[in-house]
XYZ file of C-alpha atoms in Angstrom:
377
model
C 97.049 102.334 83.338
C 97.799 99.392 81.411
C 100.302 97.565 79.170
C 101.423 98.723 75.505
C 100.563 96.578 72.660
C 103.521 94.593 71.488
C 105.558 96.348 68.575
C 108.868 93.235 68.525
C 110.797 91.179 70.671
C 111.192 92.715 74.659
C 114.771 93.555 76.181
C 116.466 91.548 78.929
C 115.235 91.394 82.573
C 116.398 94.421 83.774
C 118.071 94.408 87.640
C 116.488 96.606 89.826
C 118.080 96.062 93.159
C 115.932 96.213 95.317
C 116.599 97.320 99.230
C 113.841 95.596 101.472
C 115.621 93.128 103.573
C 115.306 89.179 102.392
C 113.495 86.761 104.893
C 115.420 83.686 106.238
C 112.473 81.125 105.703
C 113.037 78.857 103.473
C 110.580 76.139 102.344
C 111.870 73.712 99.363
C 109.968 75.021 96.268
C 111.211 71.511 94.399
C 113.903 70.347 92.277
C 111.950 69.829 89.329
C 114.089 68.821 86.003
C 114.103 72.335 84.969
C 115.429 73.812 88.360
C 118.185 75.455 89.749
C 118.536 78.368 88.228
C 118.071 80.156 91.095
C 115.057 82.573 90.015
C 111.467 82.614 90.350
C 109.797 83.652 87.695
C 106.549 85.856 88.395
C 103.992 86.670 85.489
C 101.824 89.483 86.298
C 102.099 91.823 82.620
C 99.242 94.189 83.933
C 99.007 98.268 85.079
C 100.286 99.776 87.705
C 96.700 98.505 90.140
C 97.501 95.229 88.926
C 100.742 95.318 90.659
C 99.707 97.297 93.448
C 97.254 94.639 94.575
C 99.664 92.105 94.086
C 102.149 93.444 96.827
C 101.349 91.328 99.188
C 101.403 88.359 97.390
C 104.857 89.434 95.679
C 105.820 90.427 99.213
C 104.948 86.267 100.462
C 106.985 85.033 97.419
C 109.944 87.178 98.796
C 109.278 85.744 102.676
C 109.075 81.914 101.642
C 112.008 81.437 98.986
C 114.666 83.498 100.141
C 118.001 83.415 98.421
C 116.388 83.476 94.720
C 116.010 86.339 92.300
C 112.628 87.526 92.042
C 112.230 88.378 88.214
C 108.328 89.505 87.385
C 107.158 89.546 83.866
C 105.595 93.569 83.486
C 105.357 95.877 80.650
C 108.276 98.235 81.321
C 106.795 101.600 82.290
C 106.347 99.600 85.136
C 109.781 98.896 86.137
C 110.227 102.386 88.449
C 107.561 101.242 90.860
C 108.640 97.389 90.911
C 111.563 98.708 92.323
C 109.720 100.769 94.835
C 108.064 97.374 96.343
C 111.326 96.665 97.138
C 110.770 92.588 96.966
C 111.901 92.747 92.940
C 115.138 91.786 91.947
C 114.515 92.208 87.917
C 111.666 93.086 85.919
C 111.147 91.055 82.180
C 109.267 93.824 79.925
C 106.530 91.709 78.080
C 103.061 92.992 77.536
C 99.921 92.830 75.458
C 97.157 94.351 74.108
C 94.271 95.385 76.649
C 94.785 93.233 79.650
C 95.600 89.730 77.384
C 98.163 87.295 77.903
C 101.547 87.867 76.498
C 102.287 85.408 73.028
C 106.034 85.209 74.587
C 108.393 85.761 77.584
C 112.054 86.548 76.172
C 113.342 84.416 79.162
C 116.997 83.510 78.940
C 119.355 80.895 80.540
C 118.033 77.906 82.191
C 114.408 77.596 82.931
C 113.371 79.159 86.457
C 112.921 76.808 89.462
C 109.678 78.250 89.827
C 107.150 79.985 88.086
C 104.051 82.174 89.303
C 100.794 82.594 87.823
C 99.763 86.007 88.892
C 98.080 87.434 85.934
C 94.860 85.023 85.498
C 93.387 82.312 85.185
C 93.542 79.913 81.891
C 95.537 78.087 79.682
C 97.229 81.429 78.170
C 99.056 82.567 80.935
C 99.343 78.469 82.691
C 100.958 77.239 79.295
C 103.190 80.471 78.862
C 104.849 79.863 82.091
C 104.912 76.241 80.869
C 106.576 76.399 78.214
C 109.690 77.376 79.910
C 109.847 74.554 81.951
C 109.887 75.531 85.617
C 111.167 73.081 88.347
C 107.191 74.168 89.482
C 105.056 76.264 87.756
C 102.143 77.570 90.957
C 98.860 78.615 89.482
C 94.990 78.094 89.787
C 93.309 74.979 88.343
C 91.833 74.849 84.886
C 90.197 71.442 83.355
C 91.901 72.777 80.732
C 95.483 72.411 82.313
C 94.364 69.238 84.073
C 98.831 68.774 84.964
C 98.200 71.524 86.788
C 97.248 71.395 90.284
C 96.207 74.670 92.038
C 93.194 75.585 94.381
C 89.898 76.482 92.838
C 89.316 80.022 91.515
C 86.660 82.178 92.898
C 85.533 84.731 90.688
C 83.856 86.879 94.119
C 86.787 87.044 95.505
C 88.569 90.470 96.156
C 92.090 90.672 93.384
C 94.632 91.212 96.967
C 93.429 87.903 98.956
C 92.933 85.960 95.554
C 96.398 85.834 94.836
C 97.374 85.485 98.394
C 95.661 82.479 98.797
C 96.907 80.766 95.638
C 100.424 81.252 97.768
C 99.141 79.982 100.479
C 97.446 76.725 99.099
C 101.357 76.285 98.061
C 102.103 76.796 101.441
C 103.656 80.106 101.241
C 101.593 82.280 104.096
C 100.444 85.630 102.901
C 98.285 88.594 104.273
C 96.042 90.703 102.021
C 96.518 93.515 104.652
C 100.716 93.525 103.777
C 100.035 96.197 101.066
C 101.468 99.388 102.403
C 104.777 101.183 100.173
C 107.018 103.341 101.662
C 106.881 107.131 100.579
C 109.231 107.869 98.464
C 111.939 110.166 99.811
C 112.073 113.131 97.499
C 109.204 116.168 98.649
C 105.787 116.680 96.851
C 105.243 118.524 94.146
C 101.985 120.019 95.849
C 102.433 119.088 99.277
C 98.507 119.216 100.864
C 96.973 119.606 98.057
C 93.800 117.418 97.370
C 95.036 114.969 93.783
C 92.442 114.627 91.390
C 92.222 111.926 88.597
C 89.415 111.810 85.942
C 91.488 108.885 83.567
C 91.395 105.136 83.472
C 91.513 102.645 80.828
C 88.144 102.119 79.838
C 85.322 104.982 79.401
C 83.534 102.533 81.415
C 84.942 103.679 84.154
C 85.424 107.192 83.646
C 83.262 110.001 85.504
C 82.590 112.449 83.361
C 85.172 115.655 83.030
C 81.850 118.267 83.536
C 81.985 115.966 87.213
C 85.024 116.020 87.984
C 85.093 120.007 87.437
C 82.476 120.525 88.859
C 83.901 119.508 92.782
C 87.372 120.862 91.448
C 85.444 124.271 91.353
C 83.476 123.889 94.591
C 87.146 122.517 96.463
C 88.959 125.743 95.242
C 86.245 127.789 96.153
C 87.054 126.226 99.454
C 90.094 126.808 99.516
C 91.819 123.916 98.649
C 95.258 123.269 96.935
C 93.992 121.160 93.630
C 95.930 118.620 91.569
C 94.561 117.356 88.238
C 96.944 113.870 87.502
C 97.537 112.301 84.095
C 98.425 108.743 82.170
C 100.086 109.308 78.896
C 97.444 110.261 76.874
C 94.994 111.698 79.533
C 96.057 115.550 79.185
C 92.966 117.159 77.323
C 91.279 114.857 79.765
C 92.715 116.547 82.465
C 93.239 120.322 80.341
C 89.353 120.152 80.236
C 88.968 119.240 84.009
C 91.058 121.834 84.954
C 89.668 124.912 82.026
C 86.199 124.172 83.803
C 87.018 124.029 86.873
C 89.115 127.852 86.479
C 92.415 126.097 87.263
C 96.296 127.437 85.989
C 97.436 124.660 83.314
C 100.947 123.971 85.608
C 97.990 122.389 87.893
C 97.976 119.584 85.765
C 100.817 117.096 86.377
C 101.119 114.442 83.715
C 99.319 113.542 80.187
C 101.815 113.884 77.530
C 103.257 111.141 78.971
C 102.562 108.993 83.046
C 104.060 111.010 85.631
C 107.438 109.630 86.916
C 107.086 107.386 89.751
C 108.821 108.757 92.606
C 107.075 111.805 91.419
C 103.849 110.923 90.827
C 104.078 108.837 94.407
C 105.595 112.109 96.427
C 102.458 113.791 95.490
C 100.010 110.838 96.577
C 101.977 110.837 99.507
C 101.590 114.218 100.205
C 97.944 114.579 99.388
C 95.389 115.276 101.805
C 92.845 113.235 99.453
C 92.763 111.776 96.341
C 89.374 111.453 94.303
C 89.969 108.730 91.645
C 87.558 106.215 89.850
C 88.163 102.034 89.474
C 92.098 103.181 88.293
C 95.954 102.655 89.200
C 96.111 105.817 91.398
C 93.531 104.598 93.841
C 95.739 101.889 94.289
C 98.589 103.756 94.598
C 96.532 105.884 97.248
C 96.104 102.879 99.328
C 99.719 102.026 99.372
C 101.005 105.212 100.682
C 98.038 105.230 103.049
C 96.565 108.297 101.358
C 92.788 109.227 102.105
C 90.406 108.823 99.252
C 87.311 108.780 97.781
C 86.727 105.966 94.921
C 84.568 106.013 92.442
C 83.114 102.312 91.204
C 80.524 101.756 88.213
C 81.010 97.854 86.258
C 82.730 95.985 89.501
C 82.121 96.280 92.694
C 84.458 97.259 95.068
C 84.376 93.980 96.706
C 86.405 92.990 94.318
C 89.108 95.964 93.418
C 87.691 98.302 96.423
C 90.409 99.774 99.612
C 90.264 98.509 103.069
C 87.083 99.392 104.369
C 89.111 101.879 106.816
C 87.685 105.486 107.530
C 90.957 106.737 105.561
C 89.168 105.698 102.348
C 85.397 106.310 100.746
C 83.722 104.083 98.179
C 81.342 105.082 96.155
C 79.080 102.754 94.393
C 75.290 102.542 93.315
C 74.382 99.152 92.115
C 71.158 98.110 90.382
C 68.704 96.707 93.023
C 67.899 93.255 93.472
C 65.342 92.378 90.224
C 66.230 95.863 88.225
C 65.595 96.461 84.874
C 69.118 96.489 83.420
C 69.690 92.817 83.851
C 72.990 93.264 85.516
C 72.809 91.599 88.541
C 73.483 88.486 87.167
C 76.521 89.396 88.320
C 76.632 90.752 91.551
C 80.031 91.411 91.317
C 80.732 93.000 87.848
C 76.909 94.264 86.811
C 78.629 95.760 83.682
C 81.810 95.668 81.428
C 84.841 96.845 82.558
C 86.127 97.654 79.450
C 83.070 99.432 77.926
C 83.169 102.396 75.265
C 81.138 104.932 77.121
C 80.876 106.004 81.462
C 79.207 102.567 82.836
C 75.679 103.666 83.765
C 76.243 102.594 88.173
C 79.233 104.837 88.001
C 76.989 107.986 86.422
C 74.371 107.524 89.665
C 77.114 109.049 91.668
C 76.634 113.277 92.052
C 79.523 115.650 92.466
C 77.507 116.600 95.741
C 77.843 112.688 97.253
C 82.006 113.164 95.913
C 82.384 116.309 97.879
C 80.732 115.278 100.915
C 82.944 112.020 100.837
C 85.693 114.684 100.889
C 84.444 116.161 103.411
C 83.806 113.394 105.925
C 88.036 112.062 104.807
C 88.899 116.092 105.802
C 87.078 116.312 109.216
C 88.583 112.715 110.184
C 91.882 114.874 109.659
C 91.186 116.908 112.132
C 89.835 114.304 114.644
C 93.675 112.632 114.241
C 96.480 112.063 111.777
C 95.274 109.668 109.135
C 98.107 109.555 106.798
C 100.324 108.760 110.031
C 99.659 105.146 109.537
C 103.351 102.749 109.567
C 104.073 101.844 106.216
C 105.794 98.281 105.025
C 109.382 98.157 106.075
């Protein structure tokens, strides 16, 4: 899921009142000319998966800079998810088309004590924050913004590790494994179901609906309860999968709009397994400790995949070295993650492979409680 294109000025920052306890360690973040507001601004104006992969870094900010209000600049649709992290105090709504950098931030009051760029690496996001005149600006180094010190950007780094390394460079220890969310208090609307999510924010990462339907039909024939989830605008895709698989319309959750975050999180937390492409719901399954089968195509799971544990199965078929498609020039991003057709590596994954991966997860479940990992407090 991604933010919607800009339609006008954004609303003021919205208080989220997190429940998480505050840490006590307090390194000096600096007292530049614009500091003193007691607020830390973090820019991550992207989608749900981006928020969840940044969670370990956000927790490091909360622990390392206690006593400040942590303001997250992100799409308004992520307000409930930001609240669920337990570390964000206020959401500053902002969006841009696709994965672009917002043109402006509607920041009010004194400048941020610290501004942190977790959005990307380059002048657009650096200068967007720099214009607010923060006491300190933490970002990766870039030759076009030489006045901003920072560590060197690595193109081959996993997203969780990237942002933790940034904060560690600035003196805030961060653990990429600190990524778990507590399940919401509300009950699952379909406890014990297997959840299939056929959508993604780009066609390049959408496995064909007929293949999702073949998997769903096979699992249904084995007696499993199935749920098809859909983000806003993905209703027709989810309905097609359900119809092809012989599932009733009420097996589809969402579509006209996003499923409310608490309900979606409860559904995923209570699922036996999740089958999903490289998109936000995959990261939600990781954060909640739900077993998952994740299908990758244009981008390596080494950059965006779940932890390498028995709880998760990753399917990816990159081209062999020297392949005729020429995609191995970048072994981590061999395809266009935002392309308009399913990536050829994604199309190499077969329904039988996915079914075998689900079977392997369920077999592990019979040997022990796969979903019984401790959640972060």
